[in-house]
Short mmCIF file of C-alpha atoms in Angstrom, two decimals:
data_model
loop_
_atom_site.label_atom_id
_atom_site.label_comp_id
_atom_site.label_asym_id
_atom_site.label_seq_id
_atom_site.Cartn_x
_atom_site.Cartn_y
_atom_site.Cartn_z
CA UNK A 1 -68.79 258.02 137.43
CA UNK A 2 -67.12 257.96 140.83
CA UNK A 3 -63.62 259.17 141.64
CA UNK A 4 -61.64 258.71 138.45
CA UNK A 5 -64.03 256.04 137.19
CA UNK A 6 -63.34 253.64 140.05
CA UNK A 7 -66.90 252.30 139.93
CA UNK A 8 -66.50 251.01 136.37
CA UNK A 9 -67.43 247.31 136.52
CA UNK A 10 -64.55 245.06 135.50
CA UNK A 11 -66.03 241.57 136.00
CA UNK A 12 -69.39 239.83 136.64
CA UNK A 13 -69.88 236.25 137.82
CA UNK A 14 -72.87 234.15 138.95
CA UNK A 15 -72.25 231.49 141.59
CA UNK A 16 -73.01 227.82 140.85
CA UNK A 17 -76.70 228.04 141.78
CA UNK A 18 -77.26 231.51 140.34
CA UNK A 19 -78.61 232.74 143.69
CA UNK A 20 -75.65 235.09 144.07
CA UNK A 21 -74.05 237.42 141.55
CA UNK A 22 -70.73 239.14 142.17
CA UNK A 23 -69.29 242.18 140.41
CA UNK A 24 -65.82 243.64 140.77
CA UNK A 25 -64.84 247.19 139.84
CA UNK A 26 -61.86 249.36 139.03
CA UNK A 27 -61.74 250.65 142.60
CA UNK A 28 -61.04 247.17 144.00
CA UNK A 29 -64.55 246.68 145.41
CA UNK A 30 -66.67 243.54 145.19
CA UNK A 31 -70.45 243.85 145.34
CA UNK A 32 -72.50 240.69 145.87
CA UNK A 33 -76.16 240.58 144.90
CA UNK A 34 -78.56 237.95 146.25
CA UNK A 35 -81.72 236.82 144.54
CA UNK A 36 -84.80 237.32 146.67
CA UNK A 37 -86.73 234.09 147.27
CA UNK A 38 -90.08 233.60 145.49
CA UNK A 39 -92.82 235.41 147.37
CA UNK A 40 -95.66 233.30 148.80
CA UNK A 41 -98.35 235.59 147.33
CA UNK A 42 -97.05 235.46 143.78
CA UNK A 43 -95.27 232.13 143.35
CA UNK A 44 -93.96 232.80 139.84
CA UNK A 45 -92.61 236.27 140.49
CA UNK A 46 -89.06 235.09 140.98
CA UNK A 47 -87.21 237.55 143.16
CA UNK A 48 -85.07 240.43 142.04
CA UNK A 49 -81.37 240.68 142.85
CA UNK A 50 -80.61 242.96 145.80
CA UNK A 51 -77.29 244.07 147.25
CA UNK A 52 -76.21 241.42 149.77
CA UNK A 53 -72.73 242.57 150.69
CA UNK A 54 -70.09 245.06 149.54
CA UNK A 55 -66.45 244.90 150.52
CA UNK A 56 -63.05 246.26 149.53
CA UNK A 57 -61.12 243.35 148.08
CA UNK A 58 -57.93 245.04 146.81
CA UNK A 59 -56.18 248.32 147.61
CA UNK A 60 -53.80 250.20 145.31
CA UNK A 61 -50.21 249.09 145.94
CA UNK A 62 -46.76 250.18 144.91
CA UNK A 63 -44.04 247.84 143.72
CA UNK A 64 -40.90 249.55 145.00
CA UNK A 65 -38.53 247.24 143.17
CA UNK A 66 -40.02 248.08 139.79
CA UNK A 67 -41.34 251.56 140.71
CA UNK A 68 -44.74 250.51 139.41
CA UNK A 69 -48.19 251.20 140.72
CA UNK A 70 -50.31 248.07 141.03
CA UNK A 71 -53.92 248.89 140.28
CA UNK A 72 -56.58 247.74 142.70
CA UNK A 73 -58.92 246.90 139.78
CA UNK A 74 -60.57 243.47 140.10
CA UNK A 75 -59.70 241.52 136.94
CA UNK A 76 -61.70 238.37 137.69
CA UNK A 77 -63.93 236.78 140.33
CA UNK A 78 -64.54 233.03 140.57
CA UNK A 79 -66.92 231.36 143.03
CA UNK A 80 -65.87 228.14 144.71
CA UNK A 81 -68.44 225.31 144.75
CA UNK A 82 -70.31 225.59 148.04
CA UNK A 83 -69.22 223.04 150.68
CA UNK A 84 -71.20 224.29 153.72
CA UNK A 85 -73.36 227.21 154.80
CA UNK A 86 -70.66 229.71 153.89
CA UNK A 87 -69.87 230.96 150.39
CA UNK A 88 -66.33 231.45 149.09
CA UNK A 89 -64.90 233.33 146.15
CA UNK A 90 -61.54 234.15 144.64
CA UNK A 91 -60.84 237.67 143.41
CA UNK A 92 -57.72 238.90 141.67
CA UNK A 93 -56.13 242.12 140.51
CA UNK A 94 -53.00 242.19 138.32
CA UNK A 95 -50.77 240.55 140.92
CA UNK A 96 -52.56 239.14 143.97
CA UNK A 97 -55.34 236.57 144.31
CA UNK A 98 -57.45 236.55 147.49
CA UNK A 99 -59.85 233.98 148.90
CA UNK A 100 -62.87 235.47 150.69
CA UNK A 101 -65.41 233.73 152.89
CA UNK A 102 -68.96 235.07 153.12
CA UNK A 103 -71.02 234.01 156.14
CA UNK A 104 -74.36 235.00 157.67
CA UNK A 105 -75.00 235.68 161.37
CA UNK A 106 -78.48 236.18 162.78
CA UNK A 107 -77.89 235.10 166.40
CA UNK A 108 -75.58 236.38 169.08
CA UNK A 109 -74.52 234.75 172.34
CA UNK A 110 -75.47 236.55 175.56
CA UNK A 111 -74.91 235.90 179.23
CA UNK A 112 -71.20 235.12 179.42
CA UNK A 113 -69.77 234.23 182.79
CA UNK A 114 -66.56 236.24 182.55
CA UNK A 115 -67.60 239.11 180.25
CA UNK A 116 -70.26 241.79 180.64
CA UNK A 117 -72.70 242.79 177.86
CA UNK A 118 -70.11 245.13 176.32
CA UNK A 119 -67.60 242.29 176.14
CA UNK A 120 -65.30 243.66 178.88
CA UNK A 121 -63.87 241.17 181.35
CA UNK A 122 -65.73 241.20 184.67
CA UNK A 123 -63.94 241.55 187.97
CA UNK A 124 -63.60 237.87 188.93
CA UNK A 125 -64.50 238.52 192.58
CA UNK A 126 -68.00 239.54 191.47
CA UNK A 127 -68.65 236.25 189.65
CA UNK A 128 -70.49 234.14 192.23
CA UNK A 129 -72.55 231.77 190.11
CA UNK A 130 -72.25 230.03 186.76
CA UNK A 131 -74.72 230.60 183.94
CA UNK A 132 -75.21 229.01 180.54
CA UNK A 133 -74.80 231.55 177.71
CA UNK A 134 -77.80 231.69 175.36
CA UNK A 135 -78.18 232.57 171.66
CA UNK A 136 -80.47 235.53 171.06
CA UNK A 137 -81.80 236.46 167.60
CA UNK A 138 -80.39 239.61 166.02
CA UNK A 139 -80.60 241.41 162.67
CA UNK A 140 -78.97 239.46 159.84
CA UNK A 141 -75.33 240.37 159.36
CA UNK A 142 -73.34 239.31 156.33
CA UNK A 143 -69.68 238.98 157.24
CA UNK A 144 -66.95 238.85 154.64
CA UNK A 145 -63.57 237.72 155.89
CA UNK A 146 -60.27 237.31 154.03
CA UNK A 147 -59.14 233.68 154.35
CA UNK A 148 -56.02 233.51 152.17
CA UNK A 149 -53.80 235.72 150.09
CA UNK A 150 -51.98 234.14 147.15
CA UNK A 151 -49.24 236.61 146.30
CA UNK A 152 -45.92 236.65 144.46
CA UNK A 153 -46.91 234.05 141.89
CA UNK A 154 -46.84 236.31 138.84
CA UNK A 155 -44.31 238.57 137.16
CA UNK A 156 -46.83 239.77 134.58
CA UNK A 157 -50.48 240.79 134.85
CA UNK A 158 -53.00 238.11 135.81
CA UNK A 159 -55.72 237.89 133.16
CA UNK A 160 -57.70 234.88 134.35
CA UNK A 161 -58.29 232.48 137.22
CA UNK A 162 -60.19 229.20 137.03
CA UNK A 163 -61.25 226.78 139.77
CA UNK A 164 -60.67 223.11 139.01
CA UNK A 165 -63.50 220.56 139.13
CA UNK A 166 -61.52 218.73 141.85
CA UNK A 167 -62.50 221.66 144.13
CA UNK A 168 -58.99 221.62 145.59
CA UNK A 169 -56.88 223.48 143.05
CA UNK A 170 -57.16 226.50 140.79
CA UNK A 171 -55.00 228.12 138.17
CA UNK A 172 -54.04 231.68 137.39
CA UNK A 173 -52.72 232.90 134.06
CA UNK A 174 -50.70 235.96 133.11
CA UNK A 175 -49.30 237.04 129.74
CA UNK A 176 -46.59 234.38 129.66
CA UNK A 177 -47.22 231.81 132.39
CA UNK A 178 -49.93 229.73 133.99
CA UNK A 179 -49.65 228.62 137.62
CA UNK A 180 -51.48 225.88 139.50
CA UNK A 181 -52.33 226.56 143.16
CA UNK A 182 -53.73 224.46 145.94
CA UNK A 183 -56.55 226.35 147.66
CA UNK A 184 -55.02 225.61 151.07
CA UNK A 185 -51.43 226.61 150.24
CA UNK A 186 -50.55 230.25 149.67
CA UNK A 187 -46.77 230.34 149.62
CA UNK A 188 -46.12 228.26 146.52
CA UNK A 189 -47.64 227.44 143.17
CA UNK A 190 -46.61 225.11 140.34
CA UNK A 191 -45.81 226.63 136.99
CA UNK A 192 -47.67 224.52 134.41
CA UNK A 193 -47.24 226.65 131.28
CA UNK A 194 -44.34 228.95 130.44
CA UNK A 195 -44.17 230.51 126.97
CA UNK A 196 -41.56 233.12 127.88
CA UNK A 197 -38.77 233.00 125.27
CA UNK A 198 -35.13 233.04 126.40
CA UNK A 199 -34.82 236.35 124.62
CA UNK A 200 -37.83 238.63 125.05
CA UNK A 201 -37.19 240.09 121.59
CA UNK A 202 -38.35 236.75 120.20
CA UNK A 203 -41.75 237.12 121.86
CA UNK A 204 -44.48 236.57 119.26
CA UNK A 205 -47.60 235.88 121.32
CA UNK A 206 -49.06 236.18 124.81
CA UNK A 207 -51.61 234.19 126.79
CA UNK A 208 -54.96 236.00 126.82
CA UNK A 209 -57.29 233.68 128.80
CA UNK A 210 -57.34 230.27 130.39
CA UNK A 211 -59.94 227.87 131.80
CA UNK A 212 -60.21 224.39 133.32
CA UNK A 213 -62.45 221.79 131.70
CA UNK A 214 -65.73 221.58 133.67
CA UNK A 215 -65.53 217.81 134.30
CA UNK A 216 -61.99 216.53 133.61
CA UNK A 217 -59.67 217.92 136.28
CA UNK A 218 -56.57 217.19 134.17
CA UNK A 219 -57.62 219.26 131.14
CA UNK A 220 -57.41 222.99 130.60
CA UNK A 221 -57.32 225.35 127.65
CA UNK A 222 -55.52 228.63 127.07
CA UNK A 223 -55.95 231.13 124.26
CA UNK A 224 -53.36 233.38 122.69
CA UNK A 225 -53.03 236.75 121.03
CA UNK A 226 -52.35 234.90 117.77
CA UNK A 227 -55.86 233.47 117.71
CA UNK A 228 -54.97 229.91 118.70
CA UNK A 229 -56.25 227.65 121.48
CA UNK A 230 -54.11 225.05 123.19
CA UNK A 231 -55.71 222.19 125.07
CA UNK A 232 -53.34 220.78 127.70
CA UNK A 233 -53.41 217.57 129.71
CA UNK A 234 -51.71 217.70 133.11
CA UNK A 235 -51.42 213.91 133.19
CA UNK A 236 -49.03 214.01 130.25
CA UNK A 237 -46.32 216.12 131.89
CA UNK A 238 -45.80 218.46 134.82
CA UNK A 239 -44.94 221.34 132.51
CA UNK A 240 -47.62 221.55 129.82
CA UNK A 241 -45.45 223.28 127.25
CA UNK A 242 -46.34 220.60 124.74
CA UNK A 243 -50.08 221.00 124.25
CA UNK A 244 -52.21 217.95 123.46
CA UNK A 245 -54.27 219.76 120.85
CA UNK A 246 -53.87 223.01 118.92
CA UNK A 247 -57.05 224.64 117.64
CA UNK A 248 -56.34 227.18 114.95
CA UNK A 249 -58.17 228.41 111.90
CA UNK A 250 -56.03 228.78 108.79
CA UNK A 251 -55.94 232.40 107.69
CA UNK A 252 -57.64 233.39 104.47
CA UNK A 253 -54.85 235.19 102.55
CA UNK A 254 -57.39 237.38 100.73
CA UNK A 255 -58.45 238.89 104.08
CA UNK A 256 -54.91 239.70 105.12
CA UNK A 257 -54.41 243.26 106.32
CA UNK A 258 -52.40 245.35 108.75
CA UNK A 259 -55.03 244.60 111.40
CA UNK A 260 -55.35 240.83 110.83
CA UNK A 261 -53.21 239.80 113.77
CA UNK A 262 -54.73 242.31 116.21
CA UNK A 263 -58.32 241.35 115.46
CA UNK A 264 -57.60 237.61 115.54
CA UNK A 265 -56.38 237.81 119.16
CA UNK A 266 -58.72 235.73 121.35
CA UNK A 267 -60.04 237.84 124.22
CA UNK A 268 -62.02 235.10 126.00
CA UNK A 269 -62.46 231.32 125.98
CA UNK A 270 -65.23 229.37 127.76
CA UNK A 271 -65.93 225.64 127.88
CA UNK A 272 -69.58 224.71 127.33
CA UNK A 273 -71.38 223.29 130.38
CA UNK A 274 -71.35 219.89 128.66
CA UNK A 275 -67.57 220.09 128.24
CA UNK A 276 -67.82 219.14 124.56
CA UNK A 277 -67.34 222.61 123.04
CA UNK A 278 -65.32 225.77 123.52
CA UNK A 279 -66.53 229.28 122.82
CA UNK A 280 -64.03 231.98 121.85
CA UNK A 281 -64.34 235.69 121.19
CA UNK A 282 -62.03 237.71 118.99
CA UNK A 283 -62.55 241.32 117.92
CA UNK A 284 -65.19 240.74 115.25
CA UNK A 285 -66.53 237.21 115.84
CA UNK A 286 -67.48 234.50 118.29
CA UNK A 287 -66.59 230.94 117.37
CA UNK A 288 -67.67 227.54 118.67
CA UNK A 289 -65.04 224.79 118.59
CA UNK A 290 -65.62 221.07 118.99
CA UNK A 291 -62.98 219.45 121.21
CA UNK A 292 -62.74 216.66 118.65
CA UNK A 293 -61.96 218.94 115.71
CA UNK A 294 -58.88 221.11 115.68
CA UNK A 295 -58.74 222.31 112.08
CA UNK A 296 -61.49 224.91 112.22
CA UNK A 297 -64.41 226.07 114.36
CA UNK A 298 -67.75 224.36 113.75
CA UNK A 299 -69.61 227.68 114.01
CA UNK A 300 -68.58 231.30 113.42
CA UNK A 301 -70.88 234.23 114.23
CA UNK A 302 -70.26 237.83 113.14
CA UNK A 303 -70.67 240.14 116.15
CA UNK A 304 -70.39 243.50 114.40
CA UNK A 305 -69.24 242.89 110.85
CA UNK A 306 -70.10 246.50 109.98
CA UNK A 307 -66.90 247.54 111.82
CA UNK A 308 -64.65 245.79 109.27
CA UNK A 309 -64.31 248.98 107.26
CA UNK A 310 -63.72 251.07 110.40
CA UNK A 311 -60.65 249.25 111.73
CA UNK A 312 -58.36 252.18 111.02
CA UNK A 313 -60.19 254.62 113.27
CA UNK A 314 -60.76 251.86 115.86
CA UNK A 315 -57.01 251.38 115.91
CA UNK A 316 -56.43 255.09 116.36
CA UNK A 317 -58.83 255.37 119.31
CA UNK A 318 -57.45 252.11 120.83
CA UNK A 319 -60.86 250.38 120.69
CA UNK A 320 -59.36 247.61 118.54
CA UNK A 321 -57.62 246.39 121.72
CA UNK A 322 -60.87 246.07 123.73
CA UNK A 323 -61.26 242.66 125.33
CA UNK A 324 -64.83 241.39 124.99
CA UNK A 325 -66.01 238.34 126.93
CA UNK A 326 -68.50 235.67 125.85
CA UNK A 327 -70.96 233.41 127.68
CA UNK A 328 -73.04 230.24 127.18
CA UNK A 329 -76.60 229.88 128.39
CA UNK A 330 -77.33 226.98 130.78
CA UNK A 331 -78.17 224.51 128.02
CA UNK A 332 -75.32 225.55 125.67
CA UNK A 333 -77.88 226.43 122.97
CA UNK A 334 -77.48 230.22 122.97
CA UNK A 335 -74.33 232.31 123.22
CA UNK A 336 -73.96 235.94 124.22
CA UNK A 337 -71.28 238.58 123.83
CA UNK A 338 -71.02 242.36 124.01
CA UNK A 339 -70.48 245.10 121.47
CA UNK A 340 -70.38 248.92 121.30
CA UNK A 341 -73.12 251.48 121.91
CA UNK A 342 -74.21 249.36 124.93
CA UNK A 343 -75.35 246.67 122.51
CA UNK A 344 -75.03 242.98 123.23
CA UNK A 345 -75.57 240.08 120.85
CA UNK A 346 -77.22 236.69 121.17
CA UNK A 347 -76.86 233.80 118.75
CA UNK A 348 -79.18 230.80 118.85
CA UNK A 349 -77.14 227.78 117.75
CA UNK A 350 -80.21 225.73 116.80
CA UNK A 351 -82.27 228.21 114.79
CA UNK A 352 -79.22 230.23 113.66
CA UNK A 353 -81.18 233.37 114.52
CA UNK A 354 -79.37 236.25 116.15
CA UNK A 355 -80.47 239.42 117.88
CA UNK A 356 -78.93 242.72 118.94
CA UNK A 357 -80.22 244.14 122.24
CA UNK A 358 -79.39 247.33 124.09
CA UNK A 359 -78.63 247.78 127.77
CA UNK A 360 -79.96 251.24 128.58
CA UNK A 361 -81.91 253.08 131.25
CA UNK A 362 -85.00 252.96 129.03
CA UNK A 363 -84.83 249.22 128.51
CA UNK A 364 -84.30 248.49 132.19
CA UNK A 365 -87.60 249.75 133.51
CA UNK A 366 -89.37 246.87 135.32
CA UNK A 367 -91.18 244.62 132.87
CA UNK A 368 -89.95 246.57 129.87
CA UNK A 369 -89.46 244.34 126.85
CA UNK A 370 -86.11 244.57 125.08
CA UNK A 371 -86.57 245.63 121.47
CA UNK A 372 -84.15 244.24 118.90
CA UNK A 373 -81.81 246.89 117.44
CA UNK A 374 -80.36 247.06 113.93
CA UNK A 375 -77.23 248.77 112.69
CA UNK A 376 -77.25 249.87 109.06
CA UNK A 377 -74.27 250.60 106.86
CA UNK A 378 -75.22 253.34 104.40
CA UNK A 379 -77.92 252.72 101.82
CA UNK A 380 -81.59 252.28 102.72
CA UNK A 381 -82.41 252.72 106.34
CA UNK A 382 -85.44 251.52 108.30
CA UNK A 383 -87.08 253.75 110.85
CA UNK A 384 -85.46 252.42 114.04
CA UNK A 385 -82.11 251.55 112.51
CA UNK A 386 -79.02 253.17 113.94
CA UNK A 387 -76.30 254.26 111.56
CA UNK A 388 -72.85 252.74 112.02
CA UNK A 389 -71.43 256.28 112.12
CA UNK A 390 -73.48 257.28 115.14
CA UNK A 391 -72.41 254.34 117.34
CA UNK A 392 -70.93 255.40 120.67
CA UNK A 393 -67.58 253.61 121.09
CA UNK A 394 -67.16 254.78 124.67
CA UNK A 395 -70.16 252.64 125.66
CA UNK A 396 -68.93 249.08 125.43
CA UNK A 397 -70.26 245.88 126.93
CA UNK A 398 -67.14 243.90 127.76
CA UNK A 399 -68.41 241.82 130.70
CA UNK A 400 -71.50 239.61 130.68
CA UNK A 401 -72.69 236.56 132.62
CA UNK A 402 -75.51 234.06 132.20
CA UNK A 403 -77.37 232.38 135.07
CA UNK A 404 -76.31 228.70 135.15
CA UNK A 405 -79.86 227.36 134.80
CA UNK A 406 -82.31 230.11 133.91
CA UNK A 407 -82.72 232.84 131.32
CA UNK A 408 -81.30 235.58 133.50
CA UNK A 409 -78.36 237.60 132.24
CA UNK A 410 -76.12 240.17 133.87
CA UNK A 411 -74.68 242.91 131.65
CA UNK A 412 -72.01 245.34 132.82
CA UNK A 413 -72.32 248.63 130.94
CA UNK A 414 -69.50 250.86 132.20
CA UNK A 415 -70.61 251.60 135.78
CA UNK A 416 -74.14 250.19 135.51
CA UNK A 417 -75.16 246.58 136.06
CA UNK A 418 -78.25 245.46 134.15
CA UNK A 419 -80.05 242.24 135.00
CA UNK A 420 -82.55 241.05 132.41
CA UNK A 421 -84.76 238.01 132.80
CA UNK A 422 -87.02 236.29 130.39
CA UNK A 423 -90.26 235.92 132.36
CA UNK A 424 -92.36 234.47 129.57
CA UNK A 425 -90.65 231.76 127.61
CA UNK A 426 -87.45 229.85 127.77
CA UNK A 427 -86.41 230.71 124.22
CA UNK A 428 -84.29 233.86 124.19
CA UNK A 429 -86.07 235.42 121.20
#
């Protein structure tokens, strides 16, 4: 790992076509990968992802008023829908959101009247005739330029940003507040959710994630550390403190323990592409919620149920506070989320089959086939099974992304990015 682990990947995000993939890291860098076009000779060998551009998005800062260091770590990246030849993305650390524009240049103008080839101004007395500048081809250059900086909107740490389907606004959420921004206006935002109590000693929950509905620009959802989801409608009121719908599963009293509240905290929420469902991840499960049913999730999948008996040691080594993300495939039929030991899980909603796969150097050789892994808890053990006691809790897959249309997934394993694609069939198993 690089200096002090600065190259640990902290977010991964495909753009709307899946041609570009961006990662952010703890050192404030953004790396963009571009998918190579299909080659003429082998039409079905869809291209690999190669590094397209790398730039420093955030620098470490110091808040002198609070005597606090502000980490440069990129918390989230969101692509804006493409409007022209350029690409745009938002990246955020704990405090500041930036809008970046990515453009390509493969021609350069030559033959200026008033400048020489180096770009210095000519002595005007030597200019005796006029010429028309011409565009000459040059090597492709990818230019990344900062367009806007949205600062000073948050007192607490920003945990999520989400671009609205109106393509004009976006929101940013921290522990206690959610703000709505216009993409063209940097010096003010509208506070649309505020759960900060008058007395901070009365604080019982924090906002953990937030996302706009994919089609209805007035709807958004936010999740909380108490395991609830609140669906809000911006048409109802300017301040969405009164949610339209509260999604919450009643707690089973027989499962109550010291860790109940910690493990029920929702670490990620994602609308399905259709907009009908929401996917949430808590410490041990992923759940699918139907927007029309608030009382309980319609599906619950156990991610690593074998850790239930290990919560005490996971609390002691702080792993119980890890924030795992979750993702839908393009057709909303399969969901994916990470686990420990560089394992990640897939659940097929139709067949109810699930699989555990491993992101490792061995499995990432070109054309290697991922072998399903099994974790066993004591008792009889098959040959390739791995014992729950030999899992490596320092290797965790927190950040994953799924190509919007194809079976291509990006898995961030500490400071390695793995891209797996299903060449053969469209079913993930």
